[in-house]
Amino acid sequence: MSLPRRVSVLGSTGSVGVSTLDLFERAGAEVEIVALVAGRNVERLAEQALRWRPGVAVIEDESLLPALRERLAGSGVTAAAGASAVVEAASADAQWVMSAIVGFAGLAPTLAAARAGAVVALANKESLICAGPTLLRTAKLAGGAVIPVDSEHSAIFQVFSPSNAQHVARLILTASGGPFRGWSREQMSRATPEQALAHPNWSMGAKISVDSATMMNKGLEVIEAAYLFAMPPERVDVVIHPQSIVHSLVEYADGSTLAQLGPPDMKAPIACAFAWPDRLPWPAQRLDLAKVGPLTFEEPDPERFPALRLAKDALLSGGAAPTAMNGADEIAVSAFLERRIGFLDIAGVVEETLARMDRQGLMRSDQNDPVESARAADATARRVAGEVVRGLMAPAHA
Ligand SMILES: NC(=O)c1ccc[n+]([C@@H]2O[C@H](COP(=O)([O-])OP(=O)(O)OC[C@H]3O[C@@H](n4cnc5c(N)ncnc54)[C@H](OP(=O)(O)O)[C@@H]3O)[C@@H](O)[C@H]2O)c1
């Protein structure tokens, strides 16, 4: 088995980053860490750097460089900071790069890793949403690859053969339904950040947890799947599966449907992306179906979870719409976590931002470079979404 040896972890201090390093530890993987990259968590980054001895440890927030330097003094690990150091670290000579920075900030480093010809294990969904075709083309041209880490896309990746793509009738993404699956809209209108963050099956970062509660996460995943597997929007469906055991399915033209199953643990798709096309022997939790019990499925409710429709519409509109939707959602989720708006306002802010941008002709871009175009759409969407949030801030949320 030939496993990557020189690896980098972007977003090493987050949920996926920590799981990646934990997997290396548990599998006894003989890796040489080229770079560890974090945003602000200097304590955890320094701890990881002292354990894994990467060539470089990068903290994006430049004001934290002295603190990082102090913690790494005498260790031989180079400390660096700032957005350009993040991109530089992402392009360093690694064979395999875990892309697990959260948000639009992950786009430039992910593209840099792809341009450098690494195999990119892709958790950061925003790079696909905002520049999917460019990212995939860049990786191909550079002789690397993009292997999805999101459990749903990893599932499809494992049961989808590109040479059989013409025989695929539908991709079916499963969704747990999040913490508010059985809640009425009235109950959801009073949901707190703590309740939204309490995902029933998965332990994840704050942004994706809230996105799971609104189902915007599933909407983003529909867009990702359409790009990753070159599937038209109308052939990507979603089904609610509260147990999170079936991670997604591919339906073929003859009515045969293939699924991938496993316990809800991100280390499984990470292991798959690390060893692909081989399989990594590690002490993974095994699936005992008799113990799991009934597996159930239901239709998503578009009334209570409008984010799914917004994402499909953005995918159908194309152009800047997916990027704008993503930027608006990042602003809306932050505002909710800071208790400036209510839970149901999140989808409202996204919808109103897209409508205003459309009305004001702000979806058009005069940039030829798709990444610059995405950057412009993201910045505009953030500005407009900020205005919408301020307009919404009722005294109750202020
Ligand atoms: N968690 C999951 O199970 C899961 C599943 C599928 C896909 N994903 C996707 O994977 C990505 C990571 O998710 P997560 O749950 O691991 O998020 P998370 O726990 O919030 O971690 C995010 C990571 O990104 C770093 N970061 C934030 N801003 C940065 C910046 N400007 N430059 C460099 N690093 C920055 C953070 O550093 P600090 O903490 O040091 O600030 C942290 O290491 C997201 O795009 C998410 O949608 C996650």
Short mmCIF file of C-alpha atoms and ligand atoms in Angstrom, two decimals:
data_model
loop_
_atom_site.label_atom_id
_atom_site.label_comp_id
_atom_site.label_asym_id
_atom_site.label_seq_id
_atom_site.Cartn_x
_atom_site.Cartn_y
_atom_site.Cartn_z
CA MET A 1 0.00 0.00 0.00
CA SER A 2 1.39 3.40 -0.91
CA LEU A 3 0.29 6.08 1.55
CA PRO A 4 1.17 9.77 1.34
CA ARG A 5 4.12 10.63 3.53
CA ARG A 6 4.49 14.40 3.28
CA VAL A 7 1.21 15.95 4.44
CA SER A 8 -0.14 19.35 5.50
CA VAL A 9 -3.22 20.12 7.57
CA LEU A 10 -4.96 23.45 6.90
CA GLY A 11 -7.35 24.26 9.73
CA SER A 12 -5.51 21.86 12.06
CA THR A 13 -7.08 23.32 15.22
CA GLY A 14 -10.68 22.79 14.09
CA SER A 15 -12.95 19.80 14.32
CA VAL A 16 -11.80 18.16 11.04
CA GLY A 17 -8.15 19.17 11.56
CA VAL A 18 -8.06 17.62 15.03
CA SER A 19 -9.75 14.45 13.70
CA THR A 20 -7.13 14.25 10.94
CA LEU A 21 -4.19 14.37 13.36
CA ASP A 22 -6.01 11.98 15.68
CA LEU A 23 -6.45 9.54 12.80
CA PHE A 24 -2.72 9.71 11.98
CA GLU A 25 -2.00 8.96 15.64
CA ARG A 26 -4.45 6.07 15.90
CA ALA A 27 -3.44 4.52 12.59
CA GLY A 28 0.25 4.89 13.42
CA ALA A 29 0.62 6.66 10.06
CA GLU A 30 4.24 7.44 9.23
CA VAL A 31 3.68 11.00 8.11
CA GLU A 32 6.00 13.93 7.92
CA ILE A 33 3.99 17.08 8.53
CA VAL A 34 4.99 19.84 6.15
CA ALA A 35 2.66 22.56 7.51
CA LEU A 36 0.02 23.07 10.17
CA VAL A 37 -2.25 26.08 9.65
CA ALA A 38 -4.74 27.67 12.05
CA GLY A 39 -6.75 30.87 12.38
CA ARG A 40 -6.51 32.13 15.99
CA ASN A 41 -6.12 29.19 18.36
CA VAL A 42 -2.46 29.70 19.14
CA GLU A 43 -2.46 27.37 22.16
CA ARG A 44 -3.73 24.37 20.25
CA LEU A 45 -1.58 25.09 17.21
CA ALA A 46 1.55 25.27 19.37
CA GLU A 47 0.62 22.02 21.14
CA GLN A 48 0.13 20.29 17.79
CA ALA A 49 3.37 21.73 16.42
CA LEU A 50 5.35 20.51 19.42
CA ARG A 51 3.85 17.04 18.99
CA TRP A 52 4.11 16.76 15.16
CA ARG A 53 7.16 18.98 14.44
CA PRO A 54 5.95 20.40 11.09
CA GLY A 55 8.30 22.38 8.85
CA VAL A 56 6.12 25.44 9.53
CA ALA A 57 3.23 26.35 11.83
CA VAL A 58 1.13 29.24 10.54
CA ILE A 59 -1.37 31.33 12.45
CA GLU A 60 -3.51 33.48 10.17
CA ASP A 61 -4.01 36.27 12.71
CA GLU A 62 -0.74 38.20 12.56
CA SER A 63 -1.18 39.73 16.02
CA LEU A 64 -0.69 36.23 17.45
CA LEU A 65 2.70 35.61 15.84
CA PRO A 66 4.72 36.69 18.93
CA ALA A 67 2.69 34.29 21.11
CA LEU A 68 3.26 31.45 18.64
CA ARG A 69 6.99 32.22 18.38
CA GLU A 70 7.29 32.23 22.16
CA ARG A 71 5.62 28.82 22.48
CA LEU A 72 7.73 27.30 19.71
CA ALA A 73 11.05 28.81 20.82
CA GLY A 74 13.83 26.23 20.69
CA SER A 75 11.63 23.60 18.99
CA GLY A 76 13.07 24.05 15.51
CA VAL A 77 9.57 24.65 14.12
CA THR A 78 9.29 27.82 12.04
CA ALA A 79 6.41 30.09 13.07
CA ALA A 80 4.69 32.27 10.47
CA ALA A 81 1.54 34.40 10.26
CA GLY A 82 -0.83 36.13 7.89
CA ALA A 83 -2.97 35.25 4.89
CA SER A 84 -0.04 35.07 2.46
CA ALA A 85 1.87 32.74 4.82
CA VAL A 86 -1.23 30.50 4.87
CA VAL A 87 -1.22 30.32 1.06
CA GLU A 88 2.53 29.75 1.00
CA ALA A 89 2.21 26.89 3.48
CA ALA A 90 -0.62 25.39 1.42
CA SER A 91 1.61 25.37 -1.67
CA ALA A 92 4.60 23.84 0.12
CA ASP A 93 5.80 20.48 -1.08
CA ALA A 94 3.19 18.14 0.42
CA GLN A 95 1.77 15.09 -1.35
CA TRP A 96 -1.51 15.27 0.54
CA VAL A 97 -3.20 18.38 1.95
CA MET A 98 -6.19 18.35 4.28
CA SER A 99 -8.22 21.46 3.41
CA ALA A 100 -10.22 22.11 6.60
CA ILE A 101 -10.22 25.88 7.04
CA VAL A 102 -13.78 27.06 7.59
CA GLY A 103 -15.45 29.52 5.24
CA PHE A 104 -14.44 31.54 2.18
CA ALA A 105 -10.98 31.97 3.78
CA GLY A 106 -10.30 28.37 2.71
CA LEU A 107 -10.56 29.12 -1.01
CA ALA A 108 -7.13 30.67 -1.73
CA PRO A 109 -5.13 28.06 0.25
CA THR A 110 -7.12 25.17 -1.25
CA LEU A 111 -6.48 26.45 -4.76
CA ALA A 112 -2.80 26.90 -3.90
CA ALA A 113 -2.56 23.27 -2.76
CA ALA A 114 -4.31 22.11 -5.94
CA ARG A 115 -2.00 24.25 -8.09
CA ALA A 116 0.99 22.64 -6.38
CA GLY A 117 -0.24 19.23 -7.55
CA ALA A 118 -1.09 17.80 -4.12
CA VAL A 119 -3.94 15.42 -3.49
CA VAL A 120 -6.41 17.74 -1.77
CA ALA A 121 -8.60 16.08 0.85
CA LEU A 122 -11.45 18.55 0.67
CA ALA A 123 -13.48 19.35 3.77
CA ASN A 124 -13.71 23.11 3.11
CA LYS A 125 -16.94 23.24 1.17
CA GLU A 126 -16.74 26.92 0.33
CA SER A 127 -13.96 26.40 -2.23
CA LEU A 128 -16.23 24.12 -4.22
CA ILE A 129 -19.26 26.39 -3.82
CA CYS A 130 -17.36 29.51 -4.90
CA ALA A 131 -14.96 28.11 -7.49
CA GLY A 132 -15.81 24.43 -8.00
CA PRO A 133 -15.03 24.05 -11.71
CA THR A 134 -11.81 26.11 -11.38
CA LEU A 135 -10.62 24.07 -8.40
CA LEU A 136 -11.28 20.73 -10.11
CA ARG A 137 -9.63 21.85 -13.36
CA THR A 138 -6.61 23.25 -11.50
CA ALA A 139 -6.07 20.00 -9.62
CA LYS A 140 -6.36 17.96 -12.81
CA LEU A 141 -3.96 20.17 -14.76
CA ALA A 142 -1.39 20.04 -11.96
CA GLY A 143 -1.54 16.24 -11.82
CA GLY A 144 -3.16 16.14 -8.37
CA ALA A 145 -6.70 15.31 -7.31
CA VAL A 146 -9.56 16.47 -5.13
CA ILE A 147 -10.96 13.81 -2.83
CA PRO A 148 -14.07 14.81 -0.88
CA VAL A 149 -14.06 14.49 2.90
CA ASP A 150 -17.60 15.60 3.62
CA SER A 151 -19.19 12.29 4.63
CA GLU A 152 -21.95 12.55 1.99
CA HIS A 153 -19.60 13.23 -0.90
CA SER A 154 -17.14 10.68 0.35
CA ALA A 155 -20.01 8.16 0.31
CA ILE A 156 -20.90 9.03 -3.29
CA PHE A 157 -17.23 9.06 -4.28
CA GLN A 158 -16.93 5.50 -2.99
CA VAL A 159 -19.91 4.12 -4.94
CA PHE A 160 -19.71 6.29 -8.07
CA SER A 161 -17.50 5.33 -10.93
CA PRO A 162 -16.82 8.25 -13.29
CA SER A 163 -16.70 5.80 -16.20
CA ASN A 164 -20.31 4.88 -15.38
CA ALA A 165 -21.51 8.48 -14.95
CA GLN A 166 -23.84 8.28 -17.95
CA HIS A 167 -25.74 5.48 -16.19
CA VAL A 168 -26.39 7.49 -13.02
CA ALA A 169 -30.02 8.53 -12.59
CA ARG A 170 -29.71 10.41 -9.29
CA LEU A 171 -27.36 11.24 -6.47
CA ILE A 172 -29.23 11.04 -3.16
CA LEU A 173 -27.68 12.94 -0.26
CA THR A 174 -28.80 11.96 3.20
CA ALA A 175 -29.37 14.60 5.88
CA SER A 176 -29.82 13.99 9.59
CA GLY A 177 -32.37 16.79 9.74
CA GLY A 178 -30.32 18.49 12.48
CA PRO A 179 -31.44 19.35 16.00
CA PHE A 180 -34.72 20.98 14.89
CA ARG A 181 -36.02 18.18 12.66
CA GLY A 182 -39.24 17.75 14.65
CA TRP A 183 -39.66 21.41 15.63
CA SER A 184 -42.43 23.72 14.39
CA ARG A 185 -41.49 27.08 12.84
CA GLU A 186 -42.90 28.71 15.93
CA GLN A 187 -40.49 26.73 18.14
CA MET A 188 -37.61 27.41 15.75
CA SER A 189 -38.27 31.16 15.95
CA ARG A 190 -37.16 30.95 19.60
CA ALA A 191 -34.15 28.62 19.04
CA THR A 192 -30.94 29.68 20.79
CA PRO A 193 -27.37 29.29 19.51
CA GLU A 194 -26.78 26.61 22.17
CA GLN A 195 -29.71 24.57 20.84
CA ALA A 196 -28.61 25.03 17.22
CA LEU A 197 -25.08 23.90 18.08
CA ALA A 198 -26.25 20.67 19.73
CA HIS A 199 -26.20 18.38 16.69
CA PRO A 200 -27.77 15.00 17.46
CA ASN A 201 -25.16 12.81 15.65
CA TRP A 202 -22.07 14.77 14.59
CA SER A 203 -19.57 16.80 16.55
CA MET A 204 -18.57 19.71 14.28
CA GLY A 205 -17.45 23.35 14.22
CA ALA A 206 -19.95 26.12 15.01
CA LYS A 207 -20.62 27.33 11.44
CA ILE A 208 -21.42 23.92 9.99
CA SER A 209 -23.48 22.97 13.06
CA VAL A 210 -25.76 25.99 12.58
CA ASP A 211 -25.87 25.26 8.83
CA SER A 212 -27.03 21.73 9.69
CA ALA A 213 -29.79 23.16 11.88
CA THR A 214 -31.08 25.41 9.06
CA MET A 215 -30.29 22.70 6.44
CA MET A 216 -28.21 25.26 4.55
CA ASN A 217 -25.43 22.72 4.99
CA LYS A 218 -27.40 20.25 2.87
CA GLY A 219 -28.06 22.98 0.33
CA LEU A 220 -24.32 23.67 0.10
CA GLU A 221 -23.75 19.94 -0.28
CA VAL A 222 -26.21 19.75 -3.19
CA ILE A 223 -24.12 22.40 -4.99
CA GLU A 224 -20.87 20.61 -4.09
CA ALA A 225 -22.21 17.29 -5.38
CA ALA A 226 -23.36 18.83 -8.66
CA TYR A 227 -19.84 20.22 -9.26
CA LEU A 228 -17.85 17.26 -7.93
CA PHE A 229 -19.74 14.62 -9.90
CA ALA A 230 -20.76 16.82 -12.88
CA MET A 231 -24.43 16.13 -12.23
CA PRO A 232 -27.28 18.46 -13.31
CA PRO A 233 -29.10 20.07 -10.34
CA GLU A 234 -32.35 18.19 -11.00
CA ARG A 235 -30.51 14.90 -10.49
CA VAL A 236 -29.27 15.69 -6.99
CA ASP A 237 -31.85 14.89 -4.29
CA VAL A 238 -31.95 14.97 -0.51
CA VAL A 239 -33.60 12.55 1.89
CA ILE A 240 -33.78 12.91 5.67
CA HIS A 241 -32.17 10.01 7.51
CA PRO A 242 -32.01 10.84 11.24
CA GLN A 243 -29.65 7.99 12.21
CA SER A 244 -26.77 9.25 9.95
CA ILE A 245 -25.70 5.69 9.12
CA VAL A 246 -26.36 5.71 5.37
CA HIS A 247 -24.09 8.55 4.27
CA SER A 248 -25.49 8.91 0.73
CA LEU A 249 -26.60 6.89 -2.28
CA VAL A 250 -26.24 6.67 -6.04
CA GLU A 251 -29.22 5.49 -8.06
CA TYR A 252 -28.39 3.96 -11.44
CA ALA A 253 -30.55 3.94 -14.58
CA ASP A 254 -31.61 0.31 -14.02
CA GLY A 255 -33.12 1.16 -10.61
CA SER A 256 -30.23 -0.30 -8.63
CA THR A 257 -29.17 1.99 -5.77
CA LEU A 258 -25.75 1.79 -4.11
CA ALA A 259 -25.16 3.24 -0.66
CA GLN A 260 -22.19 3.69 1.66
CA LEU A 261 -22.79 3.09 5.39
CA GLY A 262 -20.79 3.64 8.55
CA PRO A 263 -20.94 5.11 12.05
CA PRO A 264 -21.07 8.93 12.07
CA ASP A 265 -17.35 9.64 12.59
CA MET A 266 -15.43 12.05 10.35
CA LYS A 267 -12.29 9.96 10.78
CA ALA A 268 -13.80 7.40 8.36
CA PRO A 269 -14.05 9.73 5.33
CA ILE A 270 -10.69 11.27 6.28
CA ALA A 271 -9.13 7.79 6.30
CA CYS A 272 -10.70 7.09 2.93
CA ALA A 273 -9.30 10.30 1.43
CA PHE A 274 -5.88 9.63 2.98
CA ALA A 275 -5.41 6.12 1.60
CA TRP A 276 -7.46 6.24 -1.62
CA PRO A 277 -7.50 4.07 -3.74
CA ASP A 278 -6.19 1.82 -0.95
CA ARG A 279 -7.87 1.36 2.42
CA LEU A 280 -6.26 2.37 5.69
CA PRO A 281 -6.25 -0.29 8.40
CA TRP A 282 -7.00 1.57 11.64
CA PRO A 283 -9.07 0.71 14.72
CA ALA A 284 -12.25 2.23 13.33
CA GLN A 285 -15.54 1.79 15.09
CA ARG A 286 -17.36 -1.00 13.22
CA LEU A 287 -20.97 -0.80 12.08
CA ASP A 288 -23.18 -3.27 13.95
CA LEU A 289 -26.50 -2.97 12.13
CA ALA A 290 -28.37 -5.17 14.61
CA LYS A 291 -27.36 -2.77 17.41
CA VAL A 292 -28.14 0.33 15.32
CA GLY A 293 -31.73 -0.87 14.80
CA PRO A 294 -34.22 0.66 12.38
CA LEU A 295 -32.97 3.05 9.71
CA THR A 296 -35.64 5.55 8.71
CA PHE A 297 -36.03 8.00 5.83
CA GLU A 298 -38.38 10.92 5.17
CA GLU A 299 -38.83 13.85 2.77
CA PRO A 300 -37.33 17.20 3.80
CA ASP A 301 -39.92 19.87 4.66
CA PRO A 302 -39.36 22.91 2.40
CA GLU A 303 -41.62 25.13 4.52
CA ARG A 304 -39.66 24.71 7.73
CA PHE A 305 -36.26 24.50 5.99
CA PRO A 306 -36.28 27.01 3.10
CA ALA A 307 -32.45 27.03 2.87
CA LEU A 308 -32.54 23.89 0.77
CA ARG A 309 -34.66 25.62 -1.88
CA LEU A 310 -32.46 28.73 -1.76
CA ALA A 311 -29.39 26.61 -2.49
CA LYS A 312 -31.02 24.76 -5.38
CA ASP A 313 -32.16 28.08 -6.86
CA ALA A 314 -28.62 29.49 -6.50
CA LEU A 315 -27.20 26.44 -8.25
CA LEU A 316 -29.72 26.81 -11.08
CA SER A 317 -28.97 30.55 -11.40
CA GLY A 318 -25.24 29.78 -11.50
CA GLY A 319 -22.70 32.59 -11.94
CA ALA A 320 -22.12 34.47 -8.71
CA ALA A 321 -25.26 33.18 -6.98
CA PRO A 322 -23.73 30.23 -5.04
CA THR A 323 -20.84 32.42 -3.84
CA ALA A 324 -23.20 35.22 -2.84
CA MET A 325 -25.44 32.76 -1.01
CA ASN A 326 -22.46 31.37 0.87
CA GLY A 327 -21.14 34.83 1.84
CA ALA A 328 -24.58 35.95 3.01
CA ASP A 329 -24.96 32.77 5.03
CA GLU A 330 -21.60 33.28 6.77
CA ILE A 331 -22.74 36.77 7.85
CA ALA A 332 -26.19 35.54 8.91
CA VAL A 333 -24.81 32.61 10.93
CA SER A 334 -22.34 34.91 12.74
CA ALA A 335 -25.14 37.36 13.52
CA PHE A 336 -27.26 34.52 14.91
CA LEU A 337 -24.37 33.16 17.02
CA GLU A 338 -23.86 36.70 18.37
CA ARG A 339 -27.62 36.80 19.16
CA ARG A 340 -28.17 39.76 16.85
CA ILE A 341 -30.84 37.96 14.80
CA GLY A 342 -33.15 35.01 15.38
CA PHE A 343 -32.70 31.51 14.00
CA LEU A 344 -35.37 31.84 11.29
CA ASP A 345 -33.82 35.13 10.18
CA ILE A 346 -30.77 33.25 8.85
CA ALA A 347 -32.53 31.98 5.72
CA GLY A 348 -34.38 35.31 5.48
CA VAL A 349 -31.10 37.26 5.39
CA VAL A 350 -29.72 34.97 2.69
CA GLU A 351 -32.86 35.24 0.56
CA GLU A 352 -33.09 39.02 0.90
CA THR A 353 -29.37 39.45 0.13
CA LEU A 354 -29.68 37.44 -3.06
CA ALA A 355 -32.82 39.34 -4.09
CA ARG A 356 -31.20 42.75 -3.46
CA MET A 357 -28.04 41.79 -5.33
CA ASP A 358 -30.12 40.58 -8.24
CA ARG A 359 -32.29 43.74 -8.29
CA GLN A 360 -29.25 46.01 -8.09
CA GLY A 361 -27.36 44.14 -10.84
CA LEU A 362 -24.68 43.10 -8.35
CA MET A 363 -24.55 39.48 -9.49
CA ARG A 364 -22.71 40.52 -12.64
CA SER A 365 -18.95 40.62 -12.59
CA ASP A 366 -16.49 42.33 -14.91
CA GLN A 367 -13.67 40.08 -13.67
CA ASN A 368 -12.34 37.44 -16.05
CA ASP A 369 -10.55 35.54 -13.32
CA PRO A 370 -13.10 33.22 -11.66
CA VAL A 371 -11.38 33.51 -8.28
CA GLU A 372 -11.37 37.32 -8.39
CA SER A 373 -15.00 37.15 -9.47
CA ALA A 374 -15.80 34.94 -6.48
CA ARG A 375 -13.90 37.29 -4.18
CA ALA A 376 -15.90 40.28 -5.48
CA ALA A 377 -19.25 38.43 -5.16
CA ASP A 378 -18.34 37.27 -1.66
CA ALA A 379 -17.40 40.79 -0.55
CA THR A 380 -20.57 42.29 -2.03
CA ALA A 381 -22.76 39.61 -0.47
CA ARG A 382 -21.17 40.20 2.94
CA ARG A 383 -21.76 43.94 2.67
CA VAL A 384 -25.39 43.57 1.56
CA ALA A 385 -26.08 40.83 4.14
CA GLY A 386 -24.63 43.12 6.83
CA GLU A 387 -27.13 45.79 5.79
CA VAL A 388 -29.99 43.29 5.87
CA VAL A 389 -28.95 42.12 9.35
CA ARG A 390 -28.80 45.69 10.66
CA GLY A 391 -32.25 46.34 9.18
CA LEU A 392 -33.59 43.28 10.97
CA MET A 393 -32.14 43.89 14.39
CA ALA A 394 -35.27 44.20 16.45
CA PRO A 395 -34.81 45.38 20.06
CA ALA A 396 -35.45 41.79 21.24
CA HIS A 397 -32.24 40.62 19.56
CA ALA A 398 -30.14 43.73 20.11
N1 LIG B 1 -16.75 19.22 11.16
C1 LIG B 1 -17.24 18.38 10.28
O1 LIG B 1 -17.67 17.28 10.62
C2 LIG B 1 -17.27 18.75 8.81
C3 LIG B 1 -17.85 17.85 7.92
C4 LIG B 1 -17.84 18.17 6.57
C5 LIG B 1 -17.30 19.35 6.10
N2 LIG B 1 -16.79 20.21 7.00
C6 LIG B 1 -16.24 21.47 6.48
O2 LIG B 1 -14.87 21.51 6.84
C7 LIG B 1 -14.48 22.85 7.13
C8 LIG B 1 -13.95 22.86 8.57
O3 LIG B 1 -15.00 22.53 9.44
P1 LIG B 1 -14.79 22.36 11.01
O4 LIG B 1 -16.06 21.85 11.53
O5 LIG B 1 -13.53 21.61 11.25
O6 LIG B 1 -14.62 23.89 11.43
P2 LIG B 1 -14.01 24.48 12.78
O7 LIG B 1 -14.02 23.47 13.85
O8 LIG B 1 -14.66 25.78 12.99
O9 LIG B 1 -12.46 24.73 12.38
C9 LIG B 1 -12.10 25.65 11.39
C10 LIG B 1 -10.59 25.71 11.22
O10 LIG B 1 -10.29 26.77 10.30
C11 LIG B 1 -9.33 27.64 10.93
N3 LIG B 1 -9.50 28.97 10.39
C12 LIG B 1 -10.57 29.78 10.51
N4 LIG B 1 -10.37 30.92 9.81
C13 LIG B 1 -9.14 30.81 9.25
C14 LIG B 1 -8.37 31.65 8.42
N5 LIG B 1 -8.81 32.86 8.00
N6 LIG B 1 -7.14 31.21 8.01
C15 LIG B 1 -6.67 30.01 8.43
N7 LIG B 1 -7.37 29.17 9.22
C16 LIG B 1 -8.59 29.57 9.62
C17 LIG B 1 -9.65 27.54 12.39
O11 LIG B 1 -8.57 28.00 13.17
P3 LIG B 1 -8.77 28.50 14.72
O12 LIG B 1 -9.71 27.55 15.39
O13 LIG B 1 -7.36 28.39 15.21
O14 LIG B 1 -9.27 29.89 14.67
C18 LIG B 1 -9.85 26.03 12.51
O15 LIG B 1 -8.61 25.37 12.52
C19 LIG B 1 -15.73 23.71 6.91
O16 LIG B 1 -15.73 24.24 5.62
C20 LIG B 1 -16.88 22.72 7.09
O17 LIG B 1 -18.02 23.10 6.36
C21 LIG B 1 -16.74 19.94 8.33
#
